[in-house]
Amino acid sequence: MEVLLLEIEDPGCFWVTMKGCGPYIVDEIEYKNLNAEMNQFYDKSYKDVDEVKPLTVEEGQICVVFSEELKCWCRAVIKSIMYCTDHYQTECFLVDYAKYIFVKSKDIRVALEAFMQIPYRAKKCRLFRTKPVTLRIDFCEDTAKIVPARRWDSAATRYFQNLLKATTQMKAKLCAVEGNTFDVFLYVTIKDEKVCVNDDLVSKNFARFEEAKDNTGSCADYQENQTSLNVESLPMKIVNPAHAFRPVLFQEKIPTNLETGLAVSSSFLEETYKRSSTDLNESTVSIVKAIPVLPFKEDTPVCPDRLQQFLNSDPLKTHIIEDDQQSFQNLSEERNFVCLSNKIEPSSILETAPLFDGLKKELTRKKFLGPNFTESYCWPPVARGCDVVAISYQGNDPFLYIPPVLTFLQSGSCYEALPNRNGPLALILCPGWKKAHLVFELLKTYERCCRQLHPMLIILGQNKEEARSVKIRGCEVIVTTPYSLLRLFEHHSLLFCRLCHLVLDEIEVLFSDAIEQVFTILDCYKKAIISEEWEYSPHQIIAVGTHWNKHIPRLIKEFMNDPYIVITAMEEASIYGNVQQVVQPCMNSERTAVLLKILDFTHNNLQKVLVFTNSVNEVEMIHKVLKSNAIFSLKIHEKSEFNFKYIIEQWTKKHSSGTHVVLVLTDDCMQSLRITDATCVIHFSFPSPRIFGQRLHSMSDNFCNVIKDSSVDQQYKKARSVILLTENNNACHALGILHYLQHAEAEIPPELHDFTAKMLEAEEDKKFSRPLCAYLKTFGTCKSRTVCPDRHQISLQIDVCQNIPDKIIQTPGCVTILPLHIVNATNYFGRIVDKQKDQYTILAEEINEYFKKPSNKISVKNVEKLAFYGLCEKTLFHRVQVLEISPKEEENLFFNVKIKYIDEGRTSQVQSYQLLHLPAKFQCLPPQAVEFVVCRVKPIDNEIEWNPKVTHYIHHKIKGKLHEAKIVHTLGNTAWVDPMVRVTRLSDLKMLVNEYNVRTEILSTGLGTDNPEHVTQLQKLCGHMKVLDDVKNLEPLSIKEDTAGPKNVSNPQNMSIQENSTENCNSSKITLGGHQHDGGVAQTKETEDSTLHQHKCFYPEIKWFQNEETVTVKVKIASVADCKCEFSKEKVVFSACSGDKLYLADMELHQYILPEKSTCVIKDKEAIIVLVKEKKGAWCKLLKNKNPHVSFDFEHWEDFEDKSPFPVGTKKLYCPAAVTEELVDSSEDSETESDE
């Protein structure tokens, strides 16, 4: 196998990572995925770092640490602990990179079990039977001779290091495993000469060869004569293969049964060796390699006869291939199974891969680690020009087809018979512009090592002129989407005249989003290759994807010629194999009866049934029940008295037709038995998606090729999978199984639908702290709702209770907006500008004037999260808020912080020293940044993201320019606008003209289309707001005027809405469509007589007055019903119904009250709320933040003066602030109305 060097200590201890196919070799992509998941988890998942810190730290402990050199989180083991003055310093060994680093104990994290499933990347090796020597000088006899040594001397180590550094390729032959170390023959290639390092060190007198007890001769002789390990030389203690590539100090304690699980006698090993040695290829040099590597947990017991069952297992059918090499893949499910329609010899290493030499060199230069398991089966048929369908967990990786297609395109002689016209030889269809960009960049990267292909990326909008202007002269490879290709074909009718290779990337997505377009393209391609000139020219269709699709059989039958079907995803292979999926609902207590009913069938053919459970007790119970009902059955589990040999003999012996063989087993025995010829699998216990695929593998011999086999009695040959669905099923597993059953188009019972519907709702509730889905806001829908990590429900606490600029509420309808940060073509951040007197403009001038004085530029010493600071950017100063603070090393004076420009909406990273102290007077004005979304427009061709062309165009069109916009909907700090227009004043003519409409500009690019349901979908979303249901469900508060005393009022439940930790929620923010032109879109659901009534949410008109001890609030609502009022120390929440309208007022008070003494009564056409002040005295205003619906009651001004205890001369000074503020608010409201 090919290896890459990581670290060298000496020839007896060096670290490598292994490439290609072999036992426990994990594909490099899986390590990259692991790193990505670890980085995401430890960087962002936990706000409280203490949750992932270990309680204790000790030597030998496995943990996760952050490497400053690698800039990522790494798995590690603690080698030593040093005690410093104020902290502990630990020396850690990175088990995937073979590096030693020093880490402070506070920066160590707990290693989760999920991140320890795959073996360590760094493998510890030593040269096989190559021992150190040294020169011993005898001064008495004046002689010197070479003698064995205990350690390698520096000269040998230096020579060994130089030898490996000079190599261009390195390979290792695994000879034995002892403890945590692998004994290998190491081969290096230096200047095209292959050298055995073991022999080279011996020949240079740096080492000696240690002879085996039963063998004499040199290392080379041993190598030539030995085809497999001498069994007697193997250590009798063989451990779980999951630990095999881990250093001893990294391993957890191995269970006793694991240590002795494979301790079989040498005579048994010799017998199995003799029986199987002819079947093992020359690379099979270790007995460990004979152990099937199927996915299992590290602590799963290894069953005694697993080796025998592997060596004696029957070969699979032609279309189900599991060869020796494939069985030795890593622990991922994909690499343990392959379903083939035709036999393929896989190319597992880059050296023997069917690629041209230039491409191999380029891949080696790029440190490509060799083809993964799926690529090893896909590359050979693709490189031969055959039709290929590949379904894999990695089916979205373009490397499944790019290298072999580039190789085939190098043979120019294959295309000599084609007409001498302009047109591509290869066409790659991608599901969207983003994937097309990725594929095109890969082609450009590897184009340099092959002949000039002049690849083109073609993404066309609906503008016909753009398609007409495309020139494809000299282009031999086109990367595009189905929609773009058909637009191009309208103006280039000879597009298919030279086309030989058609690639369908992510076939399931293409068929889902553009099925008509794809089959139209296939029809055009099929018609083009019918002519005689194509008789001697290649024509190839390649389809790759992650899921089997119901339209793939049509693709194969109508457009392909005996394709190679490669499926390495077990669940997808079962769909291709026409496995019948049955879901049987039942109560948990009725499972046994249902099982007997399922087994009570008559069939002419032999039926082999596996009943899977997840506990030993269930196996015993089921076996007894079957035996008592005269059903022949076998049982096996980890504690079973029956050995595996007996079970396999009974299972594999010939039975007469109509016989039923039933085997009851637990999942942990499945991998040892290696059964593949079952006709029915019954899931007595509900499986996880991972276990589900392994169970289906037990029927792989009976998978039908539905494309080739269309016989009438096919239904009787089907393999069958039966799932018992009970009320105790694991919820998260049920969700995954439901998605699979829907994909397989199985009949799904209503019980499973109901169960998963509740699960989906529960999953959505878990996303409460996540932001509202950006796709919902931008387009009204989210196509990937089940996998999208963000929230898809409106939350009153999060989406509404925010620091909303008052202008959103005070100025309904038309506003002047200034876009400052462009997210994409329809999503921007900016400010609402008051043309008469803009408060922010005044503030910005004051801030810049303040910071012009050097003495005012005071750098912040202690940076606090969520605090406000000043920041100088070029010549301007901005208000910013700290969002995140990077982990600060004590020795570092400066560190990075993530900030948000609160008046512009953009975020950035700056150094801590750049932050300036911001005086409190500059923090009074709330953040001015508002999110704007342009309505009723979306990307064309079912895309979910805007093409960068559109975003770039709009960015330069609108950024920093004033626009007039009409707000049609608001939600928290987001305003949806339609239209948004740039208005220009013609000073000479004294008139205004509309320069452009942003939505129209987007449509004019040809890359946008109408989205009429956008606002409707938003309103519907708000109509299902869950928080309003809580308001509706409060007990009605019905208090008559004569029982208004505090002692007669029961204390209702607390319905105060939880405030955001960093943002204050005030009464003015409850405006879900509260604009007058919008009519209100917030709705609440209520079920009555099976009819859904929807109520609009309004803010009532409120007037207030006060005396020294109380504040009286009058809520004017006609025909009040179901009045509810909740008091807290600093807030009052009032709700009531009137007719079909729902009124809600969430009032955050200016000062504190006594909630237990405050009351609410209904009188005439209004509700009167009496608030008892906590401290006597005058309130200058009722609410913390002003609200256009709240005003002072001037009718009670006289009454208030009469009752005032102050002398006449001071009456006018008692409450002037309240009156003045209300007058100002009223004048501002009236000005707004007049402007509108």
mmCIF file with all atom_site columns, C-alpha atoms in Angstrom, residues 1039-1125:
data_model
loop_
_atom_site.group_PDB
_atom_site.id
_atom_site.type_symbol
_atom_site.label_atom_id
_atom_site.label_alt_id
_atom_site.label_comp_id
_atom_site.label_asym_id
_atom_site.label_entity_id
_atom_site.label_seq_id
_atom_site.pdbx_PDB_ins_code
_atom_site.Cartn_x
_atom_site.Cartn_y
_atom_site.Cartn_z
_atom_site.occupancy
_atom_site.B_iso_or_equiv
_atom_site.pdbx_formal_charge
_atom_site.auth_seq_id
_atom_site.auth_comp_id
_atom_site.auth_asym_id
_atom_site.auth_atom_id
_atom_site.pdbx_PDB_model_num
ATOM 1  C CA . ILE A 1 1039 ? -64.115 41.696 36.775 1.00 0.00 ? 1039 ILE A CA 1
ATOM 2  C CA . LYS A 1 1040 ? -67.152 43.768 37.442 1.00 0.00 ? 1040 LYS A CA 1
ATOM 3  C CA . GLU A 1 1041 ? -66.866 47.353 38.551 1.00 0.00 ? 1041 GLU A CA 1
ATOM 4  C CA . ASP A 1 1042 ? -68.212 46.637 42.012 1.00 0.00 ? 1042 ASP A CA 1
ATOM 5  C CA . THR A 1 1043 ? -65.529 43.963 42.643 1.00 0.00 ? 1043 THR A CA 1
ATOM 6  C CA . ALA A 1 1044 ? -62.596 46.013 41.549 1.00 0.00 ? 1044 ALA A CA 1
ATOM 7  C CA . GLY A 1 1045 ? -60.797 45.892 44.861 1.00 0.00 ? 1045 GLY A CA 1
ATOM 8  C CA . PRO A 1 1046 ? -57.374 44.287 44.908 1.00 0.00 ? 1046 PRO A CA 1
ATOM 9  C CA . LYS A 1 1047 ? -58.473 41.599 47.347 1.00 0.00 ? 1047 LYS A CA 1
ATOM 10 C CA . ASN A 1 1048 ? -61.209 40.411 44.977 1.00 0.00 ? 1048 ASN A CA 1
ATOM 11 C CA . VAL A 1 1049 ? -58.908 40.024 41.986 1.00 0.00 ? 1049 VAL A CA 1
ATOM 12 C CA . SER A 1 1050 ? -57.258 36.651 41.554 1.00 0.00 ? 1050 SER A CA 1
ATOM 13 C CA . ASN A 1 1051 ? -53.617 36.738 40.558 1.00 0.00 ? 1051 ASN A CA 1
ATOM 14 C CA . PRO A 1 1052 ? -53.528 35.446 36.949 1.00 0.00 ? 1052 PRO A CA 1
ATOM 15 C CA . GLN A 1 1053 ? -50.626 33.520 35.481 1.00 0.00 ? 1053 GLN A CA 1
ATOM 16 C CA . ASN A 1 1054 ? -47.552 35.448 34.470 1.00 0.00 ? 1054 ASN A CA 1
ATOM 17 C CA . MET A 1 1055 ? -47.715 36.046 30.739 1.00 0.00 ? 1055 MET A CA 1
ATOM 18 C CA . SER A 1 1056 ? -44.912 38.545 30.488 1.00 0.00 ? 1056 SER A CA 1
ATOM 19 C CA . ILE A 1 1057 ? -42.975 37.901 27.347 1.00 0.00 ? 1057 ILE A CA 1
ATOM 20 C CA . GLN A 1 1058 ? -39.399 36.937 27.990 1.00 0.00 ? 1058 GLN A CA 1
ATOM 21 C CA . GLU A 1 1059 ? -37.008 39.685 27.093 1.00 0.00 ? 1059 GLU A CA 1
ATOM 22 C CA . ASN A 1 1060 ? -33.987 39.145 24.965 1.00 0.00 ? 1060 ASN A CA 1
ATOM 23 C CA . SER A 1 1061 ? -30.823 39.257 27.029 1.00 0.00 ? 1061 SER A CA 1
ATOM 24 C CA . THR A 1 1062 ? -29.365 42.044 24.956 1.00 0.00 ? 1062 THR A CA 1
ATOM 25 C CA . GLU A 1 1063 ? -32.409 43.784 23.510 1.00 0.00 ? 1063 GLU A CA 1
ATOM 26 C CA . ASN A 1 1064 ? -35.295 45.480 25.246 1.00 0.00 ? 1064 ASN A CA 1
ATOM 27 C CA . CYS A 1 1065 ? -38.811 44.695 24.176 1.00 0.00 ? 1065 CYS A CA 1
ATOM 28 C CA . ASN A 1 1066 ? -41.217 47.599 24.284 1.00 0.00 ? 1066 ASN A CA 1
ATOM 29 C CA . SER A 1 1067 ? -44.821 48.162 23.463 1.00 0.00 ? 1067 SER A CA 1
ATOM 30 C CA . SER A 1 1068 ? -44.079 49.875 20.211 1.00 0.00 ? 1068 SER A CA 1
ATOM 31 C CA . LYS A 1 1069 ? -42.568 46.713 18.809 1.00 0.00 ? 1069 LYS A CA 1
ATOM 32 C CA . ILE A 1 1070 ? -45.676 44.545 18.709 1.00 0.00 ? 1070 ILE A CA 1
ATOM 33 C CA . THR A 1 1071 ? -46.450 45.480 15.126 1.00 0.00 ? 1071 THR A CA 1
ATOM 34 C CA . LEU A 1 1072 ? -46.943 42.354 13.080 1.00 0.00 ? 1072 LEU A CA 1
ATOM 35 C CA . GLY A 1 1073 ? -48.308 44.155 10.098 1.00 0.00 ? 1073 GLY A CA 1
ATOM 36 C CA . GLY A 1 1074 ? -49.595 46.862 12.377 1.00 0.00 ? 1074 GLY A CA 1
ATOM 37 C CA . HIS A 1 1075 ? -49.279 49.467 9.613  1.00 0.00 ? 1075 HIS A CA 1
ATOM 38 C CA . GLN A 1 1076 ? -52.555 50.971 8.638  1.00 0.00 ? 1076 GLN A CA 1
ATOM 39 C CA . HIS A 1 1077 ? -52.156 50.131 4.973  1.00 0.00 ? 1077 HIS A CA 1
ATOM 40 C CA . ASP A 1 1078 ? -51.390 46.506 5.776  1.00 0.00 ? 1078 ASP A CA 1
ATOM 41 C CA . GLY A 1 1079 ? -54.523 45.852 7.726  1.00 0.00 ? 1079 GLY A CA 1
ATOM 42 C CA . GLY A 1 1080 ? -52.707 43.518 10.113 1.00 0.00 ? 1080 GLY A CA 1
ATOM 43 C CA . VAL A 1 1081 ? -51.416 40.108 9.205  1.00 0.00 ? 1081 VAL A CA 1
ATOM 44 C CA . ALA A 1 1082 ? -50.639 38.593 12.557 1.00 0.00 ? 1082 ALA A CA 1
ATOM 45 C CA . GLN A 1 1083 ? -53.161 35.896 13.240 1.00 0.00 ? 1083 GLN A CA 1
ATOM 46 C CA . THR A 1 1084 ? -53.825 33.296 15.878 1.00 0.00 ? 1084 THR A CA 1
ATOM 47 C CA . LYS A 1 1085 ? -55.395 29.897 15.504 1.00 0.00 ? 1085 LYS A CA 1
ATOM 48 C CA . GLU A 1 1086 ? -58.433 28.796 17.425 1.00 0.00 ? 1086 GLU A CA 1
ATOM 49 C CA . THR A 1 1087 ? -60.323 25.558 16.931 1.00 0.00 ? 1087 THR A CA 1
ATOM 50 C CA . GLU A 1 1088 ? -64.061 25.740 17.522 1.00 0.00 ? 1088 GLU A CA 1
ATOM 51 C CA . ASP A 1 1089 ? -66.579 23.245 16.103 1.00 0.00 ? 1089 ASP A CA 1
ATOM 52 C CA . SER A 1 1090 ? -63.827 21.981 13.747 1.00 0.00 ? 1090 SER A CA 1
ATOM 53 C CA . THR A 1 1091 ? -63.644 25.426 12.082 1.00 0.00 ? 1091 THR A CA 1
ATOM 54 C CA . LEU A 1 1092 ? -60.492 27.551 11.920 1.00 0.00 ? 1092 LEU A CA 1
ATOM 55 C CA . HIS A 1 1093 ? -61.157 31.171 12.844 1.00 0.00 ? 1093 HIS A CA 1
ATOM 56 C CA . GLN A 1 1094 ? -58.453 33.707 12.231 1.00 0.00 ? 1094 GLN A CA 1
ATOM 57 C CA . HIS A 1 1095 ? -58.241 36.925 14.301 1.00 0.00 ? 1095 HIS A CA 1
ATOM 58 C CA . LYS A 1 1096 ? -56.303 40.017 13.353 1.00 0.00 ? 1096 LYS A CA 1
ATOM 59 C CA . CYS A 1 1097 ? -54.024 41.490 15.993 1.00 0.00 ? 1097 CYS A CA 1
ATOM 60 C CA . PHE A 1 1098 ? -54.364 45.237 16.693 1.00 0.00 ? 1098 PHE A CA 1
ATOM 61 C CA . TYR A 1 1099 ? -52.867 47.629 19.196 1.00 0.00 ? 1099 TYR A CA 1
ATOM 62 C CA . PRO A 1 1100 ? -55.694 49.401 21.073 1.00 0.00 ? 1100 PRO A CA 1
ATOM 63 C CA . GLU A 1 1101 ? -55.977 53.137 21.609 1.00 0.00 ? 1101 GLU A CA 1
ATOM 64 C CA . ILE A 1 1102 ? -54.725 53.997 25.106 1.00 0.00 ? 1102 ILE A CA 1
ATOM 65 C CA . LYS A 1 1103 ? -55.071 57.189 27.186 1.00 0.00 ? 1103 LYS A CA 1
ATOM 66 C CA . TRP A 1 1104 ? -53.630 57.721 30.648 1.00 0.00 ? 1104 TRP A CA 1
ATOM 67 C CA . PHE A 1 1105 ? -53.499 60.184 33.544 1.00 0.00 ? 1105 PHE A CA 1
ATOM 68 C CA . GLN A 1 1106 ? -52.078 60.049 37.067 1.00 0.00 ? 1106 GLN A CA 1
ATOM 69 C CA . ASN A 1 1107 ? -52.030 61.304 40.606 1.00 0.00 ? 1107 ASN A CA 1
ATOM 70 C CA . GLU A 1 1108 ? -49.319 61.049 43.167 1.00 0.00 ? 1108 GLU A CA 1
ATOM 71 C CA . GLU A 1 1109 ? -50.035 57.384 44.072 1.00 0.00 ? 1109 GLU A CA 1
ATOM 72 C CA . THR A 1 1110 ? -51.631 55.797 41.000 1.00 0.00 ? 1110 THR A CA 1
ATOM 73 C CA . VAL A 1 1111 ? -51.681 55.818 37.218 1.00 0.00 ? 1111 VAL A CA 1
ATOM 74 C CA . THR A 1 1112 ? -55.005 55.257 35.454 1.00 0.00 ? 1112 THR A CA 1
ATOM 75 C CA . VAL A 1 1113 ? -54.842 53.721 31.976 1.00 0.00 ? 1113 VAL A CA 1
ATOM 76 C CA . LYS A 1 1114 ? -57.949 53.683 29.751 1.00 0.00 ? 1114 LYS A CA 1
ATOM 77 C CA . VAL A 1 1115 ? -57.998 51.123 26.934 1.00 0.00 ? 1115 VAL A CA 1
ATOM 78 C CA . LYS A 1 1116 ? -60.723 52.120 24.465 1.00 0.00 ? 1116 LYS A CA 1
ATOM 79 C CA . ILE A 1 1117 ? -62.261 48.974 22.947 1.00 0.00 ? 1117 ILE A CA 1
ATOM 80 C CA . ALA A 1 1118 ? -65.920 48.580 21.994 1.00 0.00 ? 1118 ALA A CA 1
ATOM 81 C CA . SER A 1 1119 ? -67.751 45.436 23.185 1.00 0.00 ? 1119 SER A CA 1
ATOM 82 C CA . VAL A 1 1120 ? -64.864 44.038 25.215 1.00 0.00 ? 1120 VAL A CA 1
ATOM 83 C CA . ALA A 1 1121 ? -64.845 40.246 25.579 1.00 0.00 ? 1121 ALA A CA 1
ATOM 84 C CA . ASP A 1 1122 ? -62.345 37.782 27.076 1.00 0.00 ? 1122 ASP A CA 1
ATOM 85 C CA . CYS A 1 1123 ? -60.347 40.555 28.670 1.00 0.00 ? 1123 CYS A CA 1
ATOM 86 C CA . LYS A 1 1124 ? -57.037 39.466 30.165 1.00 0.00 ? 1124 LYS A CA 1
ATOM 87 C CA . CYS A 1 1125 ? -54.540 41.644 32.030 1.00 0.00 ? 1125 CYS A CA 1
#
